[in-house]
Amino acid sequence: MSSSRELPKELKELVTSAVESIIGIDVPAPLGCHYRHNELRDEWEITLFAAKTEIIGGPDDGRNTASRFWLDLDQLRGIMTEVASFGWQAVEAGEGDEVGPNVAVIGQYQGYQVWLRILAEAPARYEAGRSADVLAAEFRNLW
């Protein structure tokens, strides 16, 4: 059971802080954020991911690439008021695991129970968030 509640202001601040721990290796792509409130556990599940980039023109035309980034784990862990669990899922957990490899922090943030995940790649169901026009040598954000 989940609800479509609005993300509380305090948790928007958490997201902003978490985004600051994501350091782009290339020109940073737009970041996606999916969240839901799990009423059974009274827990906010927040998932962040960098958009895929669609190549336009050249020999790789039409190919989607993952965004390369570095994650400051110390900074990410330090965001939470209290950390119950902090870990890395190295591969998909099984068939149907849309999230795939990710770093997860479970704990408290300003009185809220939170499960924060930062994914290694955007889930397959999301279209590319930007395009890279090889001939024009420019990026265009799509979302």
Short mmCIF file of C-alpha atoms in Angstrom, two decimals, residues 91-98 100:
data_model
loop_
_atom_site.label_atom_id
_atom_site.label_comp_id
_atom_site.label_asym_id
_atom_site.label_seq_id
_atom_site.Cartn_x
_atom_site.Cartn_y
_atom_site.Cartn_z
CA VAL A 91 23.77 -6.11 -9.28
CA GLU A 92 20.07 -6.54 -9.97
CA ALA A 93 18.39 -8.45 -7.14
CA GLY A 94 16.50 -10.62 -9.63
CA GLU A 95 14.05 -10.56 -12.50
CA GLY A 96 11.83 -7.52 -12.28
CA ASP A 97 14.29 -5.48 -10.19
CA GLU A 98 13.82 -2.14 -11.90
CA GLY A 100 19.30 -2.36 -10.15
#
